[in-house]
Amino acid sequence: MTNRMWGGRFSSPPGEIMEEINVSIDFDRRLFAHDIAGSIAHAAMLAQCGIISRKDAGEIKRGLAQVQSEIADGAFTFSRALEDIHMNVEQRLREVIGDAAGRLHTGRSRNDQVATDFRLYIRECIDMLDGQLAALQTALADKAAAHAGTIMPGFTHLQSAQPVTFGHHCLAYVEMFARDRSRLADARRRMNESPLGAAALAGTSFAIDREATAKALGFAAPMRNSLDAVSDRDFVLETLAAGAIAALHISRLAEEIVYWMSAQFQFIQLSDQFTTGSSIMPQKRNPDAAELCRAKAGRVIGALNGLMLVMKGLPLAYSKDMQEDKQMTFDALDNLSLAIAAMAGMVKDLKANADQMREAAAKGFSTATDLADWLVRVLAMPFRDAHHVTGELVALAEAKGARLDELSLQEMRAVEPKITDDVFSVLSVEASVASRQSFGGTAPVNVEREAKRWLEILAAEKGNA
């Protein structure tokens, strides 16, 4: 038999392969609550405009509430023959309330219906991700406050560069995730317009009130062009783009956790909660949670690229290609959410090995820049000359197998006669980090102040939520 929802034009059912490639209920069923919310708002608007009776609208609302309860309770039987969540809900509604269910689809199409459902879903995901990222920021800011003075090596090219504090390093990621939240908020603001009532592509001849349905569903306004309303997936692309950058930041932090945990670094420890062992090497403690977070970025970035490739060649308005937008998006946002939660857990769980970090920070001539700065500041030497002198002193120390602060004053003066014993006041890693008090610098006083500021901001956000 043909599908009652659209089969009047057809005399036989679709072939088995056609049904298999066409069906989406296996994955779009997760939109059931959003679909029902849109239908309730649409029915109420139709009654308000006198397009259907208030009695029918009341029956539709009652029936949809029952359908939602059945799905939520796991008592609903989904039919693949009905293709998608929209038809499954409408067919069950007809079984519950009878012919009045047939009036629900007046003035709308599955095209604007799915666009509305998906916007509601993406908006909900953005709100969830924002809360998770805020929790991750809080974990990092807490760690920064606790380690404002814990010295570690700062790297460029993964080579020891200058001493920084572990707290300062944590706050760098707080800033990154703040930008991620800002991008998500921007995407949410731009996507918060309602496609409902655009119908298939051209609008409808019924005198509907799109402002009413937009307001009922929490949208700022209805979309202004019916063609754009049903064919746009920018809102998904923007969310995936923001999510991909957030996943990239998660991956960078995960990468650092992986090498910080290694025997070569030993900067941090993670407990049994976020590590696993080896099936053959009993000594191993593997940072698998961090490694999996690192890998999740590929799935999110892949979803963004995949949807861009789906959309790049589509003419206006709707094409069935756009059914492929959901699986990759669901997977990407699910995995991003999991990665954020796992990273927040690891940040809270990790213990910093302060002595090991400090010892590593003292290696690699990490206070060489402090020496060059001293030559500029005290001896009024041009920086390029100071850089050259410092390079000679580094070469001398390297040849002796010594640190810069282990060179004697006599050895230093052999390179630059004007150097005084005051130079040793800047050559310790403690002096180095303490001196970096410029705005945004790593000085412990800066880190304490900035960690406190962030914790106050995040607490206020949570209190206002």
Short mmCIF file of C-alpha atoms in Angstrom, two decimals:
data_model
loop_
_atom_site.label_atom_id
_atom_site.label_comp_id
_atom_site.label_asym_id
_atom_site.label_seq_id
_atom_site.Cartn_x
_atom_site.Cartn_y
_atom_site.Cartn_z
CA MET A 1 0.00 0.00 0.00
CA THR A 2 1.09 3.58 -0.50
CA ASN A 3 1.95 6.00 2.30
CA ARG A 4 -1.29 7.70 3.37
CA MET A 5 0.55 10.91 4.23
CA TRP A 6 1.66 11.57 0.66
CA GLY A 7 0.63 8.59 -1.46
CA GLY A 8 -2.35 9.98 -3.35
CA ARG A 9 -0.20 10.56 -6.41
CA PHE A 10 1.23 7.04 -6.32
CA SER A 11 -0.35 3.68 -7.07
CA SER A 12 2.27 1.40 -5.51
CA PRO A 13 4.65 1.56 -2.57
CA PRO A 14 8.35 2.46 -2.94
CA GLY A 15 10.84 -0.31 -3.65
CA GLU A 16 12.81 -1.88 -0.84
CA ILE A 17 16.02 -0.03 -1.72
CA MET A 18 14.14 3.24 -2.11
CA GLU A 19 12.62 2.80 1.33
CA GLU A 20 16.03 2.01 2.82
CA ILE A 21 17.77 5.07 1.38
CA ASN A 22 14.80 7.36 2.06
CA VAL A 23 14.05 6.47 5.67
CA SER A 24 15.29 8.76 8.44
CA ILE A 25 13.26 7.66 11.48
CA ASP A 26 16.22 5.61 12.73
CA PHE A 27 18.04 8.83 13.61
CA ASP A 28 15.58 11.74 13.46
CA ARG A 29 13.40 10.21 16.18
CA ARG A 30 15.47 12.17 18.68
CA LEU A 31 13.69 15.29 17.39
CA PHE A 32 10.32 14.09 18.71
CA ALA A 33 9.97 16.66 21.50
CA HIS A 34 10.94 19.51 19.19
CA ASP A 35 8.56 18.25 16.49
CA ILE A 36 5.67 18.05 18.95
CA ALA A 37 6.44 21.49 20.40
CA GLY A 38 6.30 22.96 16.90
CA SER A 39 3.04 21.17 16.13
CA ILE A 40 1.39 22.37 19.33
CA ALA A 41 2.39 25.96 18.56
CA HIS A 42 1.19 25.61 14.97
CA ALA A 43 -2.19 24.15 15.97
CA ALA A 44 -2.76 26.88 18.56
CA MET A 45 -1.97 29.54 15.95
CA LEU A 46 -4.35 27.94 13.39
CA ALA A 47 -7.18 28.07 15.94
CA GLN A 48 -6.33 31.63 16.94
CA CYS A 49 -6.52 32.66 13.28
CA GLY A 50 -9.83 30.81 12.78
CA ILE A 51 -8.32 28.37 10.29
CA ILE A 52 -9.24 25.33 12.42
CA SER A 53 -11.68 25.11 15.31
CA ARG A 54 -10.56 25.57 18.88
CA LYS A 55 -12.05 22.16 19.61
CA ASP A 56 -9.82 20.51 17.01
CA ALA A 57 -6.81 22.44 18.29
CA GLY A 58 -7.56 21.25 21.81
CA GLU A 59 -7.81 17.65 20.62
CA ILE A 60 -4.58 17.99 18.69
CA LYS A 61 -2.78 19.34 21.76
CA ARG A 62 -4.18 16.56 23.95
CA GLY A 63 -3.24 13.90 21.43
CA LEU A 64 0.26 15.26 20.91
CA ALA A 65 0.83 15.27 24.67
CA GLN A 66 -0.12 11.59 24.73
CA VAL A 67 2.19 10.81 21.80
CA GLN A 68 5.07 12.61 23.51
CA SER A 69 4.47 10.66 26.70
CA GLU A 70 4.42 7.37 24.81
CA ILE A 71 7.72 8.15 23.07
CA ALA A 72 9.37 9.35 26.27
CA ASP A 73 8.23 6.21 28.10
CA GLY A 74 9.48 3.90 25.34
CA ALA A 75 5.95 2.70 24.56
CA PHE A 76 5.85 4.10 21.02
CA THR A 77 6.33 1.86 18.00
CA PHE A 78 8.23 3.66 15.26
CA SER A 79 7.46 2.70 11.68
CA ARG A 80 10.14 2.83 9.00
CA ALA A 81 7.40 2.81 6.36
CA LEU A 82 6.37 6.26 7.63
CA GLU A 83 9.90 7.52 6.89
CA ASP A 84 10.50 10.17 9.52
CA ILE A 85 9.56 11.53 12.92
CA HIS A 86 6.99 13.93 11.46
CA MET A 87 4.92 11.23 9.78
CA ASN A 88 5.28 8.84 12.71
CA VAL A 89 3.92 11.45 15.12
CA GLU A 90 1.11 12.52 12.80
CA GLN A 91 0.01 8.93 12.10
CA ARG A 92 -0.11 8.10 15.80
CA LEU A 93 -1.99 11.35 16.44
CA ARG A 94 -4.61 10.24 13.91
CA GLU A 95 -4.95 6.94 15.75
CA VAL A 96 -5.42 8.77 19.06
CA ILE A 97 -7.83 11.59 18.07
CA GLY A 98 -9.16 10.63 14.65
CA ASP A 99 -9.73 12.89 11.66
CA ALA A 100 -8.94 16.11 13.52
CA ALA A 101 -5.29 15.12 13.22
CA GLY A 102 -5.49 15.71 9.48
CA ARG A 103 -6.06 19.43 10.08
CA LEU A 104 -2.68 19.88 11.80
CA HIS A 105 -0.70 20.06 8.56
CA THR A 106 -2.69 23.02 7.25
CA GLY A 107 -0.42 25.90 6.22
CA ARG A 108 2.85 24.06 6.67
CA SER A 109 5.10 21.48 4.98
CA ARG A 110 7.59 18.92 6.14
CA ASN A 111 10.20 21.33 4.76
CA ASP A 112 9.50 24.13 7.24
CA GLN A 113 8.61 21.57 9.90
CA VAL A 114 12.01 19.87 9.86
CA ALA A 115 13.81 23.21 9.62
CA THR A 116 11.95 24.33 12.74
CA ASP A 117 12.62 21.09 14.60
CA PHE A 118 16.31 21.21 13.78
CA ARG A 119 16.67 24.84 14.87
CA LEU A 120 15.01 24.04 18.18
CA TYR A 121 17.36 21.09 18.63
CA ILE A 122 20.52 23.03 17.72
CA ARG A 123 19.50 25.88 20.01
CA GLU A 124 19.11 23.41 22.86
CA CYS A 125 22.52 21.87 22.08
CA ILE A 126 24.19 25.28 22.10
CA ASP A 127 22.75 26.01 25.54
CA MET A 128 23.97 22.65 26.83
CA LEU A 129 27.46 23.08 25.35
CA ASP A 130 27.72 26.58 26.77
CA GLY A 131 27.01 25.26 30.26
CA GLN A 132 29.57 22.50 29.85
CA LEU A 133 32.24 24.88 28.61
CA ALA A 134 31.55 27.18 31.56
CA ALA A 135 32.07 24.23 33.91
CA LEU A 136 35.36 23.44 32.17
CA GLN A 137 36.43 27.08 32.50
CA THR A 138 35.62 26.94 36.21
CA ALA A 139 37.72 23.80 36.66
CA LEU A 140 40.65 25.45 34.88
CA ALA A 141 40.29 28.72 36.82
CA ASP A 142 40.20 26.77 40.10
CA LYS A 143 43.38 24.98 39.09
CA ALA A 144 44.95 28.31 38.10
CA ALA A 145 44.14 29.82 41.49
CA ALA A 146 45.68 26.83 43.25
CA HIS A 147 48.84 26.97 41.10
CA ALA A 148 49.34 30.70 40.57
CA GLY A 149 52.95 30.35 41.71
CA THR A 150 53.75 26.84 40.46
CA ILE A 151 56.60 27.29 38.00
CA MET A 152 56.80 25.24 34.80
CA PRO A 153 58.64 25.60 31.52
CA GLY A 154 56.93 27.57 28.80
CA PHE A 155 57.56 26.23 25.32
CA THR A 156 57.87 27.43 21.78
CA HIS A 157 58.47 24.77 19.12
CA LEU A 158 58.09 22.38 22.09
CA GLN A 159 61.52 23.62 23.19
CA SER A 160 62.07 25.20 26.58
CA ALA A 161 61.57 28.94 26.11
CA GLN A 162 60.82 30.93 29.27
CA PRO A 163 59.51 30.00 32.70
CA VAL A 164 55.76 30.46 33.21
CA THR A 165 53.37 29.33 35.90
CA PHE A 166 51.05 26.38 35.64
CA GLY A 167 48.21 28.67 36.66
CA HIS A 168 48.99 30.99 33.75
CA HIS A 169 48.96 28.01 31.39
CA CYS A 170 45.52 26.95 32.67
CA LEU A 171 44.17 30.47 32.21
CA ALA A 172 45.22 30.42 28.55
CA TYR A 173 42.62 27.69 28.01
CA VAL A 174 40.03 29.63 30.01
CA GLU A 175 40.44 32.39 27.44
CA MET A 176 40.17 29.94 24.53
CA PHE A 177 36.97 28.42 25.84
CA ALA A 178 35.56 31.90 26.46
CA ARG A 179 35.95 32.60 22.75
CA ASP A 180 34.29 29.27 21.97
CA ARG A 181 31.33 30.24 24.11
CA SER A 182 31.18 33.62 22.40
CA ARG A 183 31.09 31.98 18.97
CA LEU A 184 28.30 29.64 20.06
CA ALA A 185 26.34 32.55 21.53
CA ASP A 186 26.74 34.45 18.29
CA ALA A 187 25.53 31.47 16.27
CA ARG A 188 22.56 31.09 18.63
CA ARG A 189 21.56 34.72 18.25
CA ARG A 190 21.72 34.57 14.46
CA MET A 191 19.85 31.25 14.16
CA ASN A 192 17.03 32.22 16.53
CA GLU A 193 14.43 32.91 13.82
CA SER A 194 11.50 30.67 12.99
CA PRO A 195 11.03 28.92 9.62
CA LEU A 196 7.58 27.66 10.62
CA GLY A 197 4.88 28.80 8.21
CA ALA A 198 7.23 29.11 5.23
CA ALA A 199 5.56 25.86 4.08
CA ALA A 200 7.20 24.00 1.21
CA LEU A 201 9.08 27.00 -0.23
CA ALA A 202 6.65 29.77 -1.22
CA GLY A 203 4.68 30.47 1.94
CA THR A 204 0.98 29.65 2.24
CA SER A 205 -2.33 31.10 1.07
CA PHE A 206 -3.79 30.67 4.58
CA ALA A 207 -3.87 33.80 6.73
CA ILE A 208 -1.50 32.44 9.37
CA ASP A 209 0.31 34.38 12.08
CA ARG A 210 3.99 33.50 11.93
CA GLU A 211 4.82 35.99 14.66
CA ALA A 212 2.63 33.98 17.04
CA THR A 213 4.35 30.65 16.37
CA ALA A 214 7.78 32.27 16.53
CA LYS A 215 6.98 33.75 19.93
CA ALA A 216 5.46 30.52 21.23
CA LEU A 217 8.65 28.63 20.35
CA GLY A 218 11.00 31.21 21.83
CA PHE A 219 12.28 32.58 18.52
CA ALA A 220 13.08 36.28 18.19
CA ALA A 221 11.13 36.57 14.93
CA PRO A 222 9.98 34.59 11.87
CA MET A 223 12.43 34.27 8.98
CA ARG A 224 11.69 36.88 6.34
CA ASN A 225 12.06 34.80 3.17
CA SER A 226 10.26 31.50 2.68
CA LEU A 227 12.84 30.12 0.25
CA ASP A 228 15.66 30.84 2.66
CA ALA A 229 13.65 29.51 5.60
CA VAL A 230 13.37 25.97 4.25
CA SER A 231 16.75 25.73 2.51
CA ASP A 232 19.09 27.33 5.05
CA ARG A 233 21.44 25.17 7.08
CA ASP A 234 23.86 27.96 7.97
CA PHE A 235 22.73 27.61 11.56
CA VAL A 236 24.04 24.05 11.65
CA LEU A 237 27.25 24.97 9.85
CA GLU A 238 27.94 27.85 12.23
CA THR A 239 27.34 25.66 15.25
CA LEU A 240 29.58 22.94 13.86
CA ALA A 241 32.24 25.53 13.01
CA ALA A 242 32.19 26.89 16.56
CA GLY A 243 32.12 23.32 17.84
CA ALA A 244 35.06 22.33 15.66
CA ILE A 245 37.18 25.17 17.06
CA ALA A 246 36.17 24.19 20.60
CA ALA A 247 37.07 20.57 19.82
CA LEU A 248 40.43 21.78 18.50
CA HIS A 249 41.05 23.55 21.82
CA ILE A 250 40.05 20.41 23.72
CA SER A 251 42.46 18.44 21.55
CA ARG A 252 45.36 20.83 22.21
CA LEU A 253 44.86 20.55 25.97
CA ALA A 254 44.49 16.77 25.64
CA GLU A 255 47.80 16.63 23.75
CA GLU A 256 49.52 18.51 26.56
CA ILE A 257 48.03 16.19 29.17
CA VAL A 258 49.36 13.22 27.20
CA TYR A 259 52.95 14.42 27.20
CA TRP A 260 52.76 15.97 30.69
CA MET A 261 51.89 12.48 31.97
CA SER A 262 54.76 10.76 30.18
CA ALA A 263 57.81 9.45 32.03
CA GLN A 264 59.89 12.01 30.15
CA PHE A 265 57.91 14.92 31.63
CA GLN A 266 56.14 13.70 34.78
CA PHE A 267 54.48 17.10 35.20
CA ILE A 268 51.08 15.75 36.26
CA GLN A 269 49.31 12.65 37.51
CA LEU A 270 45.83 11.43 36.67
CA SER A 271 44.00 8.98 38.89
CA ASP A 272 42.47 5.63 37.95
CA GLN A 273 39.27 7.46 36.98
CA PHE A 274 40.79 8.81 33.76
CA THR A 275 43.52 6.30 32.90
CA THR A 276 43.73 2.68 31.80
CA GLY A 277 46.32 -0.07 31.92
CA SER A 278 47.98 -2.30 29.40
CA SER A 279 47.07 -5.91 28.62
CA ILE A 280 50.75 -6.87 28.51
CA MET A 281 52.77 -4.17 30.35
CA PRO A 282 51.75 -4.08 34.02
CA GLN A 283 53.56 -0.82 34.75
CA LYS A 284 51.56 1.25 32.26
CA ARG A 285 49.11 4.03 33.12
CA ASN A 286 47.75 5.29 29.82
CA PRO A 287 46.02 8.70 29.41
CA ASP A 288 43.28 7.17 27.28
CA ALA A 289 40.62 9.75 28.20
CA ALA A 290 42.88 12.54 26.92
CA GLU A 291 43.76 10.57 23.79
CA LEU A 292 40.09 9.97 23.03
CA CYS A 293 39.31 13.65 23.55
CA ARG A 294 42.05 14.41 21.06
CA ALA A 295 40.48 12.03 18.54
CA LYS A 296 36.96 13.43 19.00
CA ALA A 297 38.10 16.65 17.34
CA GLY A 298 38.44 14.75 14.07
CA ARG A 299 34.80 13.70 14.20
CA VAL A 300 33.57 17.23 14.82
CA ILE A 301 35.77 18.75 12.12
CA GLY A 302 34.73 15.92 9.79
CA ALA A 303 31.04 16.68 10.36
CA LEU A 304 31.59 20.34 9.50
CA ASN A 305 33.40 19.41 6.31
CA GLY A 306 30.82 16.76 5.47
CA LEU A 307 27.85 19.11 5.77
CA MET A 308 29.61 21.81 3.77
CA LEU A 309 30.10 19.27 0.99
CA VAL A 310 26.41 18.30 1.16
CA MET A 311 25.27 21.91 0.91
CA LYS A 312 27.77 23.36 -1.56
CA GLY A 313 25.93 22.34 -4.75
CA LEU A 314 22.29 22.60 -3.72
CA PRO A 315 19.99 25.01 -5.53
CA LEU A 316 17.08 26.64 -3.70
CA ALA A 317 14.94 25.51 -2.08
CA TYR A 318 14.78 22.08 -0.39
CA SER A 319 16.48 18.95 -1.70
CA LYS A 320 16.47 15.52 -0.09
CA ASP A 321 20.25 15.76 0.21
CA MET A 322 19.55 17.89 3.27
CA GLN A 323 18.28 14.83 5.14
CA GLU A 324 21.99 13.97 5.44
CA ASP A 325 22.52 16.96 7.74
CA LYS A 326 21.37 15.20 10.90
CA GLN A 327 23.38 12.06 11.50
CA MET A 328 26.74 13.79 11.22
CA THR A 329 25.52 16.72 13.35
CA PHE A 330 24.05 14.48 16.05
CA ASP A 331 27.29 12.49 16.17
CA ALA A 332 29.50 15.59 16.25
CA LEU A 333 27.62 17.41 19.00
CA ASP A 334 27.24 14.24 21.08
CA ASN A 335 30.97 13.61 20.90
CA LEU A 336 31.87 17.24 21.55
CA SER A 337 29.69 17.18 24.66
CA LEU A 338 31.37 13.99 25.85
CA ALA A 339 34.86 15.40 25.22
CA ILE A 340 34.10 18.59 27.16
CA ALA A 341 32.76 16.58 30.10
CA ALA A 342 35.79 14.27 30.07
CA MET A 343 38.22 17.18 29.90
CA ALA A 344 36.53 18.96 32.81
CA GLY A 345 36.83 15.74 34.79
CA MET A 346 40.52 15.38 33.97
CA VAL A 347 41.30 18.99 34.88
CA LYS A 348 39.64 18.55 38.28
CA ASP A 349 41.36 15.20 38.79
CA LEU A 350 44.93 16.03 37.77
CA LYS A 351 47.62 16.68 40.34
CA ALA A 352 50.57 18.86 39.39
CA ASN A 353 54.09 17.68 40.28
CA ALA A 354 55.40 21.12 41.25
CA ASP A 355 59.00 20.03 41.94
CA GLN A 356 59.30 18.26 38.62
CA MET A 357 57.85 21.25 36.78
CA ARG A 358 60.21 23.67 38.52
CA GLU A 359 63.24 21.51 37.80
CA ALA A 360 62.31 21.31 34.12
CA ALA A 361 61.75 25.07 33.99
CA ALA A 362 65.31 25.67 35.14
CA LYS A 363 66.74 23.68 32.23
CA GLY A 364 67.33 24.81 28.68
CA PHE A 365 68.63 28.27 29.60
CA SER A 366 65.05 29.47 30.07
CA THR A 367 66.15 32.71 31.77
CA ALA A 368 68.26 33.82 28.79
CA THR A 369 65.72 36.46 27.84
CA ASP A 370 65.83 37.80 31.40
CA LEU A 371 69.59 38.15 31.02
CA ALA A 372 69.18 40.00 27.72
CA ASP A 373 66.56 42.28 29.28
CA TRP A 374 68.91 43.01 32.19
CA LEU A 375 71.67 44.04 29.78
CA VAL A 376 69.22 46.44 28.09
CA ARG A 377 67.73 47.80 31.29
CA VAL A 378 70.89 48.14 33.44
CA LEU A 379 73.66 48.61 30.90
CA ALA A 380 71.55 50.54 28.33
CA MET A 381 72.67 48.09 25.67
CA PRO A 382 70.64 47.92 22.41
CA PHE A 383 68.52 44.78 22.50
CA ARG A 384 70.13 43.22 19.43
CA ASP A 385 73.56 43.63 21.03
CA ALA A 386 72.21 42.23 24.31
CA HIS A 387 70.76 39.29 22.38
CA HIS A 388 74.21 38.59 20.88
CA VAL A 389 76.02 38.81 24.23
CA THR A 390 73.44 36.53 25.84
CA GLY A 391 73.86 34.03 23.01
CA GLU A 392 77.61 33.93 23.68
CA LEU A 393 76.99 33.34 27.40
CA VAL A 394 74.49 30.56 26.61
CA ALA A 395 77.09 28.90 24.36
CA LEU A 396 79.65 29.18 27.15
CA ALA A 397 77.28 27.64 29.72
CA GLU A 398 76.30 24.91 27.30
CA ALA A 399 79.94 24.03 26.68
CA LYS A 400 80.50 23.76 30.45
CA GLY A 401 77.30 21.77 31.02
CA ALA A 402 76.13 24.49 33.40
CA ARG A 403 73.08 26.71 33.85
CA LEU A 404 73.40 30.45 33.25
CA ASP A 405 73.24 31.21 36.97
CA GLU A 406 76.10 28.74 37.52
CA LEU A 407 78.53 30.82 35.44
CA SER A 408 80.88 32.93 37.53
CA LEU A 409 80.88 36.71 37.34
CA GLN A 410 84.44 36.49 35.97
CA GLU A 411 83.30 34.20 33.14
CA MET A 412 80.47 36.58 32.28
CA ARG A 413 82.77 39.59 32.28
CA ALA A 414 85.08 37.84 29.87
CA VAL A 415 82.21 38.17 27.39
CA GLU A 416 80.88 41.56 28.55
CA PRO A 417 83.10 43.51 31.00
CA LYS A 418 80.31 45.79 32.23
CA ILE A 419 78.25 42.97 33.79
CA THR A 420 77.91 43.26 37.59
CA ASP A 421 76.90 40.72 40.21
CA ASP A 422 73.39 42.26 40.15
CA VAL A 423 72.80 40.09 37.06
CA PHE A 424 72.28 37.06 39.28
CA SER A 425 69.12 38.65 40.68
CA VAL A 426 67.30 37.94 37.40
CA LEU A 427 68.65 34.50 36.53
CA SER A 428 66.47 32.31 38.77
CA VAL A 429 63.17 30.98 37.41
CA GLU A 430 61.37 32.50 40.41
CA ALA A 431 62.73 35.96 39.59
CA SER A 432 61.87 35.45 35.94
CA VAL A 433 58.18 34.70 36.46
CA ALA A 434 57.83 37.33 39.19
CA SER A 435 59.12 39.99 36.82
CA ARG A 436 56.51 39.31 34.12
CA GLN A 437 53.95 41.72 35.53
CA SER A 438 52.93 43.32 32.25
CA PHE A 439 49.22 43.02 31.44
CA GLY A 440 48.55 39.39 30.56
CA GLY A 441 51.91 38.24 31.89
CA THR A 442 52.71 35.13 33.91
CA ALA A 443 53.66 36.78 37.23
CA PRO A 444 51.95 34.97 40.13
CA VAL A 445 50.31 38.22 41.25
CA ASN A 446 48.74 38.53 37.81
CA VAL A 447 47.60 34.92 37.78
CA GLU A 448 46.00 35.18 41.22
CA ARG A 449 44.13 38.30 40.18
CA GLU A 450 43.01 36.86 36.84
CA ALA A 451 41.91 33.52 38.28
CA LYS A 452 39.84 35.34 40.88
CA ARG A 453 38.29 37.55 38.20
CA TRP A 454 37.29 34.56 36.08
CA LEU A 455 35.87 32.65 39.02
CA GLU A 456 33.75 35.65 39.94
CA ILE A 457 32.50 36.01 36.34
CA LEU A 458 31.65 32.31 36.06
CA ALA A 459 29.92 32.23 39.46
CA ALA A 460 27.83 35.27 38.49
CA GLU A 461 26.84 33.61 35.21
CA LYS A 462 25.80 30.48 37.04
CA GLY A 463 23.80 32.50 39.55
CA ASN A 464 21.97 34.35 36.77
CA ALA A 465 21.21 31.22 34.75
#
